[in-house]
Amino acid sequence: MSTVATVSNETFNTHVSVLVVGAGAAGLCAALAAKEEGVEAVVVERDAVPSGSTALSAGLVPAAGTRLQQAKGIADSPQLFAADIQRKAKGEADPAVVEAVAQGAAPLVEWLADRYGLPFEVVDNFNYPGHSAMRMHGLPSRTGQELIDRLRNAAEANDIVILTRSIVDRLLADPDGRIRGVEVVHGDGAREYIGCDALILACNGFGGNPELVRRYIPEMADALYFGHAGNRGDAVTWGDALGAQLSHLGAYQGHGSVATPHNILISWAVIMQGGVQINCEGRRFCDETRGYSEQAAEVLRQPGGFVWNVFDGRIAAVARQFEDFREAERAGAVITAETITDLAEAMHVPTTAFAAEWNEVEKLKSTGGHDRYGREFLASQTCKPPYYAVKVTGALFHTQGGLAIDTDGRVKHKDGTKFPNLFAAGGAAAGVSGPIAAGYLSGNGLLTATVLGQLAGKAAAKLIPGFGTLCSGRDGI
Ligand SMILES: Cc1cc2nc3c(=O)[nH]c(=O)nc-3n(C[C@H](O)[C@H](O)[C@H](O)COP(=O)(O)OP(=O)(O)OC[C@H]3O[C@@H](n4cnc5c(N)ncnc54)[C@H](O)[C@@H]3O)c2cc1C
C-alpha cells in the first residue's frame, strides 16, 4: 500500500528539479512544458513503454477557436466551450478550472502541432453530445496510441528522462506538506529516493483499484474497467494522507458502447449519426444522445447487462475512421443483414418488438420529431439496408474525481490553501465534470490531461530555485 512518509531519516540518492509521476498525456505535456522553461524534468513511469489510458483512448482533444477550425469555417470560442462543459456538469464544475481549460485548449493543440509536430485535424464529420461546435482534434489514425507515441518521441527528442519500469511507492514530505521527494521501486526491485523541487502527480485516477471504485462509485463496482490497469489511485491515496482536498470522487467517464465479448470500443458516432440501442427484449430504453458516459450504467441496468447498437452502412462508414471499429469488424463483432427481420434473428431479440421500435424511429426521421424519451431524429439520419448491429456493454473508462487544484494545477489543502510544490493534472486531479457520470462531456479526459499538464509543468518550473519565485509556503489564496 502506497503511503506518505516524512523525510527525517531518509537519504536521497539523487535530486531533480521537476519530478513527474506517470508518463501519460498529462505527465508528458507537463514534462515538455517544464523543459521548455529551461528546467530539468524527469518522469517516472511504471510501465516498460509509456501508454496509460491515453493509449487506449481515441486521442481526441476538444479545443475551441483553433486555426484548424477556422480553416474549415467552424465558428467556436472558449466561452462557448466553457458553457458547454458547465451545462453538462450542471454548473457543478469548478468555474476557474473550467475557464482555464477552455481558454487553454486551443493554444495547447497549436503548441503540440507547431512545436512538436503533432498533425492534428478537426473531426468534422460527426459531433459528440453536448458540444455546440465541431471541436474534437485528432491525429490521422484517431488513436490515443499515436498521441502517446508522438508525445513520448517529443519528450525523448527534448532529452526528457523517462524512468520506465519504475513505480513511485511513497511520497516524502515535510509535516507542512512540502514535498521533498519520492521513493521509487525500480523493475529490478531496487529502491531509490529521488528528491525534487516540485512534484507533479500525473498518475491518473483509481479506475484500476476495485476497492476504491466500490467505495466511491458503487454503481460501477462490477462493471468492466476499460482503462489502464496501472492507474491504482495513488494520487488520491497520497493526497488523502497529506490532508489534500479530494473532490467529486463519484464522477467518472463511463461508456455505453463497448463490444462484448470482444471488449472493443464502438464509437458513439454510430448513435449520433442516427443509430439506436436495443435491449434483449427488442426495446429502446432511453434517449441515447444524452451522452455515452451516463449510458454505461443505463446499459448495465438492462436485462443481461448488454444491448445492441443498431445502425446502417452509411453510419458504419463514418465509424470506420476509427481503428477500433475496423478492429471490431475484423473480430466479427459487427453483424449485418438485409432486413430488420433477419437482423433481429441474428441478434436473438423478439422480431415484433424490435421491428416496431425500428419503424417508429425511421418514421420520426422522415417526419422530423422527438421520440417518447425526448430524442430528436433528423431526415438526414434515415437508415437503409444493409443494417448493422453490435452487441455492447457499459464500462468504466476512467475516474474524474481527484485532488482539488487551482488553475496552475496546484493541489489544495482541505482548507483551500495550496501545497507549496505539489501539482496534479489529468486523471489525478478533480476534473471538470461535476460529481456524477452524467457530467462528463466528451473529451473532458484528455482536455484536463493535456491542458492542465501543460499549465502544471509551466507553473512547477517557476518554483525552481533561480527561475524566479511563485511562493515559498502555503499562500492562503
Ligand atoms: C477506452 C478509452 C477511450 C477514451 N477516449 C477518450 C477520448 O477520445 N478523448 C478524451 O478526452 N478522453 C478519452 N478517454 C479518457 C482519457 O484516456 C484519459 O482521461 C487520459 O488519457 C488521462 O491521461 P493521464 O495522463 O491523466 O493518465 P494516463 O494516460 O492513464 O497515464 C497515467 C500513467 O501513470 C502511470 N502510473 C500510475 N501510477 C504510477 C505510479 N505509482 N508510479 C509510476 N507510474 C504510475 C501509469 O502507468 C500511466 O502510464 C478515454 C479513456 C479510455 C479508457
XYZ file of C-alpha atoms and ligand atoms in Angstrom:
530
model
C 0.000 0.000 0.000
C 1.480 3.344 -1.066
C 1.768 5.925 1.678
C 3.382 9.214 2.562
C 6.367 9.489 4.894
C 8.365 12.307 6.390
C 11.982 12.579 5.362
C 13.832 12.864 8.634
C 15.548 9.514 8.334
C 15.549 9.129 4.572
C 18.535 9.695 2.361
C 18.015 10.897 -1.160
C 20.114 9.150 -3.765
C 19.645 11.929 -6.266
C 17.808 15.217 -6.815
C 15.899 16.591 -9.804
C 14.089 19.877 -10.385
C 10.634 18.805 -11.560
C 9.600 15.213 -10.982
C 6.531 13.870 -12.756
C 4.719 10.674 -11.735
C 3.191 8.981 -14.783
C 4.002 9.201 -18.489
C 0.527 9.553 -19.934
C -0.690 12.628 -21.806
C -0.719 14.697 -18.605
C 2.764 13.715 -17.478
C 4.399 14.139 -20.865
C 2.727 17.517 -21.535
C 3.851 18.628 -18.068
C 7.433 17.498 -18.658
C 7.566 19.159 -22.100
C 6.241 22.426 -20.679
C 8.704 22.414 -17.764
C 11.607 21.578 -20.054
C 10.638 24.398 -22.367
C 11.027 26.770 -19.420
C 14.641 25.623 -19.213
C 14.110 23.328 -16.245
C 15.116 19.687 -15.820
C 12.107 17.379 -15.837
C 12.202 13.658 -15.052
C 9.220 11.348 -15.486
C 8.752 8.123 -13.501
C 6.557 5.542 -15.235
C 5.589 2.094 -14.004
C 5.345 0.521 -17.470
C 8.193 -0.515 -19.761
C 6.790 1.703 -22.519
C 4.518 4.657 -21.694
C 0.934 4.013 -22.687
C -1.551 4.680 -19.876
C -5.230 5.238 -20.543
C -4.071 7.788 -23.083
C -3.048 4.959 -25.432
C -6.455 3.308 -25.014
C -8.352 6.454 -25.956
C -9.312 7.770 -29.376
C -6.826 10.556 -28.744
C -9.415 13.270 -29.371
C -8.705 16.604 -27.686
C -11.516 19.188 -27.680
C -10.373 22.756 -28.330
C -12.278 25.906 -29.258
C -11.063 28.643 -31.579
C -8.158 26.813 -33.204
C -6.862 27.842 -36.592
C -7.745 24.321 -37.778
C -11.385 25.049 -37.005
C -11.152 28.472 -38.634
C -9.727 26.922 -41.809
C -12.861 24.790 -42.020
C -15.179 27.689 -41.278
C -16.175 26.344 -37.839
C -17.264 29.176 -35.573
C -16.351 28.492 -31.949
C -14.977 30.198 -28.865
C -13.584 29.309 -25.430
C -16.670 30.958 -23.894
C -18.996 28.650 -25.825
C -16.818 25.685 -24.872
C -16.828 26.630 -21.160
C -20.614 26.984 -21.285
C -20.918 23.506 -22.852
C -18.708 21.994 -20.125
C -20.766 23.615 -17.362
C -24.101 22.732 -18.987
C -23.125 19.055 -18.997
C -21.766 19.318 -15.431
C -24.974 21.084 -14.336
C -22.849 24.046 -13.256
C -21.039 21.960 -10.638
C -17.520 22.047 -12.086
C -15.012 24.500 -10.597
C -15.586 27.622 -12.754
C -11.971 28.765 -12.539
C -10.624 25.428 -13.757
C -13.280 25.259 -16.492
C -12.250 28.714 -17.674
C -8.551 27.740 -17.615
C -9.003 24.593 -19.686
C -11.481 26.152 -22.131
C -9.106 29.064 -22.721
C -6.011 26.893 -22.760
C -7.153 24.164 -25.152
C -6.653 25.954 -28.481
C -3.157 27.182 -27.543
C -2.407 23.632 -26.322
C -3.378 21.994 -29.623
C -1.436 24.593 -31.609
C 1.560 24.224 -29.252
C 1.673 20.459 -29.793
C 1.208 20.924 -33.542
C 3.710 23.732 -34.076
C 6.402 22.930 -31.573
C 6.290 19.134 -31.582
C 4.810 18.382 -34.997
C 1.628 16.572 -33.912
C -0.517 16.648 -37.078
C -3.904 17.403 -35.528
C -7.044 17.555 -37.687
C -10.557 18.644 -36.736
C -13.065 15.806 -36.746
C -15.792 17.402 -38.841
C -17.989 14.519 -39.970
C -19.843 13.978 -36.693
C -20.221 15.691 -33.374
C -20.256 14.381 -29.808
C -23.210 15.013 -27.484
C -23.184 18.370 -25.734
C -20.658 20.168 -27.944
C -22.062 23.243 -29.717
C -19.355 23.125 -32.375
C -17.147 20.552 -34.093
C -14.088 20.883 -31.868
C -12.544 17.441 -31.455
C -8.945 17.455 -32.644
C -7.458 14.089 -33.503
C -4.371 12.622 -35.143
C -4.609 10.847 -38.510
C -5.133 7.364 -37.021
C -7.660 8.727 -34.470
C -5.898 6.669 -31.808
C -4.535 7.510 -28.408
C -1.655 5.177 -29.202
C -0.500 7.644 -31.843
C -0.936 10.510 -29.371
C 1.146 8.882 -26.648
C 3.816 7.699 -29.109
C 4.175 11.185 -30.551
C 4.338 12.752 -27.075
C 6.966 10.227 -25.999
C 9.016 10.896 -29.137
C 8.797 14.632 -28.424
C 9.931 14.078 -24.833
C 12.845 11.902 -25.900
C 13.861 14.355 -28.631
C 13.985 17.038 -25.938
C 16.180 14.985 -23.609
C 13.485 14.396 -21.025
C 14.405 11.340 -18.980
C 11.597 8.815 -18.551
C 12.448 6.242 -15.895
C 10.398 3.272 -17.065
C 9.514 0.094 -15.129
C 9.694 2.289 -12.036
C 6.843 2.741 -9.572
C 6.585 5.673 -7.212
C 5.738 3.921 -3.963
C 5.723 6.737 -1.418
C 5.856 10.500 -1.273
C 8.357 12.023 1.121
C 7.089 15.239 2.615
C 7.625 17.675 5.461
C 4.841 17.891 8.030
C 3.581 21.129 6.393
C 3.061 19.289 3.104
C 6.173 20.459 1.286
C 7.223 17.578 -0.942
C 10.859 16.629 -0.561
C 10.904 13.730 -2.999
C 9.638 10.240 -3.700
C 10.575 6.644 -3.026
C 10.768 4.667 -6.246
C 10.814 0.900 -6.744
C 12.593 0.005 -9.960
C 11.868 -3.039 -12.105
C 14.768 -4.994 -10.571
C 13.367 -4.379 -7.082
C 15.923 -1.736 -6.167
C 14.606 1.209 -4.153
C 15.718 4.750 -4.848
C 14.963 8.013 -3.061
C 14.687 10.854 -5.555
C 14.497 14.395 -4.198
C 12.748 17.148 -6.159
C 11.913 20.850 -6.034
C 8.404 20.298 -7.390
C 6.282 17.200 -7.867
C 3.558 16.737 -10.480
C 1.131 13.848 -9.978
C 0.046 12.651 -13.419
C -0.722 9.050 -12.477
C -4.445 9.229 -13.354
C -7.302 8.137 -11.097
C -8.423 4.990 -9.310
C -10.239 3.087 -12.056
C -7.702 0.252 -11.713
C -8.338 -0.104 -7.982
C -11.522 -2.179 -7.437
C -11.639 -1.355 -3.728
C -11.661 2.409 -4.326
C -14.162 2.059 -7.201
C -16.502 0.105 -4.916
C -16.119 2.738 -2.200
C -16.612 5.853 -4.315
C -18.511 4.654 -7.431
C -20.612 1.681 -6.280
C -22.774 1.737 -9.444
C -19.698 0.694 -11.461
C -18.188 -1.687 -8.901
C -18.902 -4.752 -11.033
C -18.503 -3.106 -14.431
C -15.749 -3.841 -16.914
C -12.840 -1.436 -16.313
C -11.646 -0.367 -19.727
C -8.819 1.950 -18.711
C -5.182 1.322 -17.869
C -4.728 -1.304 -15.148
C -1.779 0.548 -13.622
C -3.940 3.507 -12.542
C -4.439 2.374 -8.961
C -5.476 5.633 -7.330
C -2.081 6.505 -5.896
C -2.685 10.265 -6.226
C -5.908 10.010 -4.208
C -4.284 7.769 -1.591
C -1.267 10.068 -1.191
C -3.424 13.194 -1.261
C -5.688 11.760 1.421
C -2.697 11.000 3.636
C -1.314 14.517 3.091
C -4.611 16.198 4.004
C -5.365 17.346 0.463
C -8.867 18.279 -0.599
C -10.441 15.419 -2.584
C -13.228 16.441 -4.880
C -16.051 14.763 -6.842
C -14.811 11.221 -6.230
C -18.084 9.800 -7.550
C -17.522 11.299 -11.005
C -16.309 9.160 -13.857
C -16.191 8.666 -17.597
C -18.252 5.649 -18.443
C -19.080 4.389 -21.891
C -22.230 2.618 -23.005
C -20.770 1.107 -26.153
C -18.037 -1.469 -25.673
C -18.417 -4.510 -27.954
C -18.919 -7.638 -25.889
C -17.400 -10.183 -25.533
C -14.719 -8.652 -27.771
C -14.018 -5.666 -25.481
C -13.556 -3.182 -28.324
C -14.808 0.404 -28.149
C -17.545 1.147 -30.668
C -17.536 4.864 -31.417
C -20.526 6.852 -30.218
C -20.656 8.181 -33.778
C -22.903 5.198 -34.536
C -25.516 6.696 -32.211
C -25.002 10.369 -33.027
C -25.390 9.635 -36.724
C -28.833 8.090 -36.180
C -28.278 4.634 -34.684
C -30.170 3.392 -31.618
C -29.677 0.957 -28.754
C -31.985 -2.052 -28.434
C -32.110 -4.336 -25.396
C -32.548 -8.100 -25.473
C -36.334 -7.605 -25.353
C -36.150 -5.725 -28.646
C -36.876 -2.373 -26.968
C -35.223 1.012 -26.769
C -34.952 2.319 -23.219
C -33.798 5.983 -23.190
C -32.532 8.967 -25.171
C -29.143 7.596 -26.188
C -27.850 11.018 -27.249
C -27.670 12.491 -23.727
C -24.122 11.184 -23.518
C -22.140 7.964 -23.648
C -20.820 8.341 -20.105
C -24.133 8.083 -18.243
C -25.188 5.449 -20.786
C -22.740 2.949 -19.221
C -24.848 2.475 -16.083
C -28.056 2.645 -18.166
C -26.852 -0.246 -20.373
C -25.743 -2.249 -17.351
C -29.249 -1.893 -15.890
C -30.780 -3.614 -18.940
C -31.563 -7.360 -18.743
C -28.301 -9.274 -19.020
C -26.285 -6.046 -18.779
C -25.905 -5.687 -22.538
C -27.719 -4.103 -25.516
C -27.301 -3.846 -29.292
C -26.208 -0.768 -31.246
C -28.210 -0.807 -34.492
C -27.328 1.378 -37.492
C -26.660 1.151 -41.250
C -23.865 1.154 -43.827
C -23.630 4.961 -44.091
C -23.074 5.164 -40.327
C -20.608 2.272 -40.395
C -18.583 4.224 -42.982
C -18.322 7.168 -40.558
C -17.316 4.854 -37.687
C -14.639 3.225 -39.852
C -12.402 6.291 -39.418
C -11.655 4.736 -36.021
C -9.226 1.835 -35.901
C -11.297 0.335 -33.067
C -14.315 -0.010 -35.316
C -12.231 -1.590 -38.068
C -10.839 -3.994 -35.484
C -14.365 -4.816 -34.293
C -15.330 -5.677 -37.851
C -12.247 -7.865 -38.266
C -13.070 -9.591 -34.961
C -16.595 -10.414 -36.150
C -18.288 -8.167 -33.569
C -20.322 -6.340 -36.231
C -23.167 -8.302 -37.794
C -25.146 -7.250 -40.876
C -28.438 -8.230 -42.531
C -30.520 -7.035 -45.455
C -33.745 -6.802 -43.433
C -34.670 -5.896 -39.871
C -36.305 -9.314 -39.509
C -33.076 -11.096 -40.401
C -31.112 -8.758 -38.127
C -33.496 -9.486 -35.230
C -32.914 -13.203 -35.735
C -29.145 -12.778 -35.748
C -29.389 -10.636 -32.594
C -31.731 -13.175 -30.913
C -34.231 -10.441 -29.982
C -38.034 -10.596 -30.447
C -38.700 -9.563 -34.061
C -42.065 -7.897 -33.495
C -40.931 -5.634 -30.672
C -37.699 -4.690 -32.434
C -39.388 -4.026 -35.783
C -41.991 -1.815 -34.092
C -39.258 0.248 -32.389
C -37.225 0.488 -35.570
C -40.182 1.525 -37.724
C -41.168 4.202 -35.225
C -37.640 5.637 -35.227
C -37.416 5.623 -39.029
C -40.828 7.295 -39.261
C -39.709 10.005 -36.842
C -36.643 10.554 -39.015
C -38.758 11.094 -42.115
C -41.256 13.412 -40.412
C -38.732 15.040 -38.078
C -39.628 14.891 -34.423
C -38.942 13.733 -30.902
C -39.483 10.251 -29.523
C -41.039 9.353 -26.153
C -37.683 9.979 -24.417
C -37.197 13.423 -25.977
C -34.579 12.342 -28.530
C -34.712 14.296 -31.787
C -34.351 12.488 -35.114
C -33.456 14.104 -38.445
C -34.262 13.176 -42.038
C -30.534 13.044 -42.834
C -30.232 10.131 -40.364
C -32.540 7.768 -42.251
C -31.133 4.227 -42.371
C -31.121 1.977 -45.421
C -30.231 -1.708 -45.874
C -27.932 -3.402 -45.187
C -28.419 -2.961 -41.446
C -25.666 -3.336 -38.865
C -25.655 -4.380 -35.202
C -23.023 -4.743 -32.462
C -23.642 -6.253 -29.024
C -22.270 -3.831 -26.422
C -21.995 -3.394 -22.678
C -21.267 -0.499 -20.312
C -17.766 0.078 -18.970
C -15.818 2.341 -16.655
C -13.186 4.282 -18.625
C -11.630 6.491 -16.020
C -12.469 8.251 -12.777
C -12.987 12.011 -12.896
C -12.689 12.859 -9.222
C -9.348 13.533 -7.594
C -7.201 16.176 -5.959
C -8.707 19.650 -5.899
C -6.412 22.043 -7.772
C -6.128 25.668 -8.813
C -5.733 26.865 -12.403
C -1.998 26.059 -12.316
C -2.710 22.518 -11.224
C -1.505 23.286 -7.708
C -3.036 20.912 -5.161
C -5.203 22.397 -2.417
C -5.319 21.585 1.266
C -8.725 20.832 2.765
C -8.986 24.494 3.829
C -8.438 25.705 0.271
C -4.860 26.897 0.755
C -2.291 25.373 -1.577
C 0.560 22.972 -1.131
C 3.835 24.738 -1.813
C 5.209 22.461 -4.502
C 2.671 19.753 -5.274
C 0.740 19.715 -8.545
C -1.768 17.367 -10.181
C -3.065 17.085 -13.729
C -5.224 14.767 -15.815
C -6.993 11.945 -14.026
C -5.041 12.554 -10.810
C -6.810 15.891 -10.357
C -10.512 16.586 -9.927
C -11.891 17.072 -13.418
C -14.460 19.457 -14.856
C -17.393 17.046 -14.893
C -19.024 17.810 -11.554
C -19.891 14.990 -9.138
C -21.529 12.322 -11.358
C -21.031 10.381 -14.599
C -23.660 12.403 -16.461
C -21.468 15.486 -16.058
C -18.788 14.107 -18.342
C -18.636 15.998 -21.633
C -16.784 14.040 -24.333
C -13.154 14.998 -24.318
C -13.013 16.175 -20.696
C -10.410 13.462 -20.043
C -7.720 14.474 -22.499
C -8.681 18.127 -22.124
C -7.704 18.149 -18.457
C -4.753 15.830 -19.069
C -3.123 17.915 -21.786
C -4.036 21.476 -20.798
C -3.591 21.056 -17.049
C -0.424 19.051 -17.718
C 0.996 21.955 -19.679
C -0.124 24.549 -17.092
C 1.245 22.494 -14.184
C 4.565 21.956 -15.953
C 4.978 25.673 -16.557
C 3.992 26.610 -13.015
C 6.215 23.942 -11.442
C 9.179 25.203 -13.459
C 8.716 28.639 -11.965
C 9.271 27.190 -8.481
C 12.762 26.032 -9.273
C 15.438 27.987 -7.418
C 16.933 30.545 -9.776
C 13.899 30.699 -12.044
C 12.086 33.368 -10.030
C 9.646 32.619 -7.283
C 5.970 31.813 -7.108
C 5.715 31.131 -3.410
C 7.593 29.647 -0.504
C 4.845 28.104 1.516
C 1.119 27.950 1.986
C -0.022 31.164 0.410
C -3.590 31.175 1.637
C -5.138 32.036 -1.727
C -11.054 3.413 -23.987
C -10.898 4.850 -23.607
C -11.215 5.839 -24.546
C -11.071 7.189 -24.215
N -11.279 8.145 -25.193
C -11.046 9.452 -24.897
C -11.102 10.474 -25.907
O -11.228 10.213 -27.106
N -10.965 11.777 -25.518
C -10.719 12.095 -24.213
O -10.613 13.274 -23.891
N -10.553 11.147 -23.264
C -10.704 9.849 -23.574
N -10.513 8.890 -22.604
C -10.006 9.316 -21.286
C -8.512 9.611 -21.413
O -7.854 8.495 -21.984
C -7.907 9.924 -20.055
O -8.695 10.897 -19.404
C -6.484 10.468 -20.212
O -5.732 9.621 -21.033
C -5.834 10.613 -18.860
O -4.478 10.931 -19.066
P -3.484 10.839 -17.842
O -2.152 11.270 -18.351
O -4.073 11.527 -16.673
O -3.456 9.284 -17.463
P -2.811 8.023 -18.205
O -2.707 8.206 -19.647
O -3.557 6.837 -17.716
O -1.331 7.995 -17.635
C -1.079 7.713 -16.260
C 0.242 6.981 -16.175
O 0.665 6.922 -14.818
C 1.315 5.684 -14.614
N 1.312 5.432 -13.158
C 0.243 5.256 -12.354
N 0.647 5.115 -11.074
C 2.005 5.204 -11.071
C 2.999 5.148 -10.046
N 2.683 4.991 -8.743
N 4.298 5.251 -10.403
C 4.646 5.412 -11.713
N 3.736 5.485 -12.721
C 2.434 5.390 -12.395
C 0.509 4.699 -15.417
O 1.248 3.542 -15.710
C 0.167 5.545 -16.659
O 1.115 5.349 -17.687
C -10.642 7.543 -22.914
C -10.336 6.548 -21.972
C -10.457 5.213 -22.308
C -10.092 4.172 -21.291
